[in-house]
Amino acid sequence: MDADVHQSAARRLVDDGQRYTTMRRQLVDILGSSEHPVTIPDIMRCHPHLAQSSVYRNLGVLEHAGVIARLVTNDEWARFELAEDIAGRHHHHHLICENCGTVRDVVVPESVEVALDRSLDDLALTNGFELREHRLDLVGICADCRPPS
């Protein structure tokens, strides 16, 4: 894991009045090495030595400090990923399968992102809202779950 990721995570936690503990560092490593957002059961399967209650508690602390982002889907498990600016990733959105629960990252073309930003800014201003960021989740059926045509 890139040292800058850990420095950014530590800074956010300190700003939030928290410490960057060994467990939190491990969770940042786990999320940083994953190719897609993961559930707590995913984390526990790959790292059974971690205490589940500590994983829950520390993911909450990391989310509150802005180190990670939580994605809520149609199934019973939230998924977690590093915040884009912590991970140094491009702004992205998600494709969520309502059948199997799979979540995949997707980057939209720049022209679409610019039009989306403009439309969302207008919508926010019309409603007296200050927009800071946006997330777009597309919910549907993935290729693996769709019946053959």
Coordinates of C-alpha atoms in Angstrom, one line a residue:
M1 CA 0.0 0.0 0.0
D2 CA 1.3 3.5 -0.9
A3 CA 2.6 5.4 2.1
D4 CA 0.7 8.5 0.9
V5 CA -2.6 6.6 1.4
H6 CA -1.6 5.8 5.0
Q7 CA -0.5 9.4 5.6
S8 CA -3.8 10.7 4.3
A9 CA -5.8 8.2 6.3
A10 CA -3.9 9.1 9.5
R11 CA -4.4 12.8 8.9
R12 CA -8.1 12.4 8.4
L13 CA -8.4 10.3 11.5
V14 CA -6.4 12.8 13.7
D15 CA -8.6 15.6 12.3
D16 CA -11.6 13.6 13.4
G17 CA -10.1 13.1 16.9
Q18 CA -9.2 9.4 16.3
R19 CA -6.0 7.4 16.2
Y20 CA -4.7 5.4 13.3
T21 CA -4.6 2.0 15.0
T22 CA -3.2 -1.2 13.7
M23 CA -6.7 -2.5 13.0
R24 CA -7.6 0.6 11.0
R25 CA -4.3 0.4 9.0
Q26 CA -5.1 -3.3 8.2
L27 CA -8.6 -2.3 7.0
V28 CA -7.1 0.4 4.8
D29 CA -4.7 -2.2 3.4
I30 CA -7.6 -4.6 2.7
L31 CA -9.8 -2.0 1.0
G32 CA -6.8 -0.6 -0.9
S33 CA -5.9 -4.0 -2.3
S34 CA -9.4 -4.9 -3.4
E35 CA -10.5 -4.4 -7.0
H36 CA -14.1 -3.7 -6.0
P37 CA -16.1 -2.6 -2.9
V38 CA -16.2 -5.4 -0.3
T39 CA -18.6 -6.5 2.4
I40 CA -17.8 -7.3 6.0
P41 CA -18.3 -11.1 5.3
D42 CA -15.8 -10.7 2.4
I43 CA -13.3 -9.1 4.8
M44 CA -13.9 -11.9 7.4
R45 CA -13.5 -14.7 4.8
C46 CA -10.1 -13.4 3.7
H47 CA -9.0 -12.3 7.2
P48 CA -10.6 -14.6 9.8
H49 CA -8.1 -13.6 12.4
L50 CA -9.8 -10.2 12.7
A51 CA -12.5 -9.8 15.3
Q52 CA -15.8 -9.1 13.6
S53 CA -17.0 -6.6 16.2
S54 CA -13.7 -4.6 15.7
V55 CA -14.1 -4.7 12.0
Y56 CA -17.7 -3.2 12.3
R57 CA -16.6 -0.6 14.8
N58 CA -13.5 0.5 12.9
L59 CA -15.2 0.7 9.5
G60 CA -17.6 3.1 11.1
V61 CA -14.8 5.2 12.5
L62 CA -13.0 5.2 9.1
E63 CA -16.2 6.1 7.3
H64 CA -16.9 9.0 9.7
A65 CA -13.4 10.4 9.2
G66 CA -13.8 10.3 5.4
V67 CA -11.2 7.6 4.8
I68 CA -13.7 5.1 3.3
A69 CA -17.0 5.2 1.6
R70 CA -20.0 3.0 2.3
L71 CA -22.2 1.7 -0.6
V72 CA -25.7 0.6 0.3
T73 CA -27.1 -2.0 -2.1
N74 CA -30.3 -4.0 -2.4
D75 CA -29.0 -6.9 -0.4
E76 CA -28.3 -7.2 3.4
W77 CA -24.6 -6.1 3.2
A78 CA -23.2 -2.7 2.8
R79 CA -19.9 -2.5 0.8
F80 CA -16.9 -0.5 1.6
E81 CA -14.1 1.1 -0.5
L82 CA -11.4 3.7 0.1
A83 CA -12.5 7.2 -0.5
E84 CA -11.5 8.3 -4.0
D85 CA -9.2 11.1 -2.9
I86 CA -7.5 8.8 -0.3
A87 CA -7.0 6.0 -2.9
G88 CA -5.9 8.4 -5.6
R89 CA -8.5 6.9 -7.9
H90 CA -10.4 8.6 -10.6
H91 CA -13.9 9.6 -9.8
H92 CA -16.2 6.7 -10.5
H93 CA -19.7 5.3 -10.1
H94 CA -21.1 1.9 -9.5
L95 CA -23.0 -0.8 -11.3
I96 CA -25.0 -2.8 -8.8
C97 CA -26.7 -6.1 -9.6
E98 CA -30.0 -6.4 -7.8
N99 CA -29.9 -10.1 -8.3
C100 CA -26.5 -11.3 -7.1
G101 CA -25.4 -8.0 -5.3
T102 CA -22.2 -7.7 -7.3
V103 CA -20.9 -4.1 -7.3
R104 CA -18.5 -2.9 -10.0
D105 CA -16.8 0.4 -10.5
V106 CA -17.4 2.3 -13.7
V107 CA -15.9 5.5 -15.0
V108 CA -18.2 7.5 -17.3
P109 CA -16.9 9.5 -20.3
E110 CA -15.7 13.0 -19.4
S111 CA -18.5 14.6 -21.4
V112 CA -21.1 12.7 -19.5
E113 CA -19.5 13.6 -16.2
V114 CA -19.4 17.3 -17.1
A115 CA -23.1 17.2 -18.1
L116 CA -24.0 15.3 -14.9
D117 CA -22.0 17.8 -12.7
R118 CA -23.8 20.7 -14.4
S119 CA -27.2 19.2 -14.0
L120 CA -26.7 18.2 -10.4
D121 CA -25.3 21.7 -9.6
D122 CA -28.4 23.3 -11.1
L123 CA -30.7 20.9 -9.2
A124 CA -28.9 21.6 -5.9
L125 CA -29.0 25.4 -6.4
T126 CA -32.7 25.3 -7.3
N127 CA -33.3 23.6 -3.9
G128 CA -31.0 25.8 -1.9
F129 CA -28.5 23.0 -1.5
E130 CA -24.7 23.3 -1.6
L131 CA -23.4 20.3 -3.6
R132 CA -20.0 19.1 -2.6
E133 CA -19.8 15.7 -4.4
H134 CA -22.0 13.2 -6.0
R135 CA -22.3 9.4 -6.3
L136 CA -24.2 7.6 -9.0
D137 CA -25.2 4.0 -8.6
L138 CA -26.8 2.2 -11.5
V139 CA -29.0 -0.7 -10.2
G140 CA -30.0 -3.4 -12.6
I141 CA -29.1 -7.0 -13.7
C142 CA -25.5 -7.9 -14.5
A143 CA -24.5 -9.9 -17.5
D144 CA -24.0 -13.1 -15.4
C145 CA -27.5 -12.9 -14.0
R146 CA -29.4 -11.9 -17.2
P147 CA -31.2 -14.7 -18.9
P148 CA -29.8 -15.5 -22.4
S149 CA -31.6 -13.7 -25.2

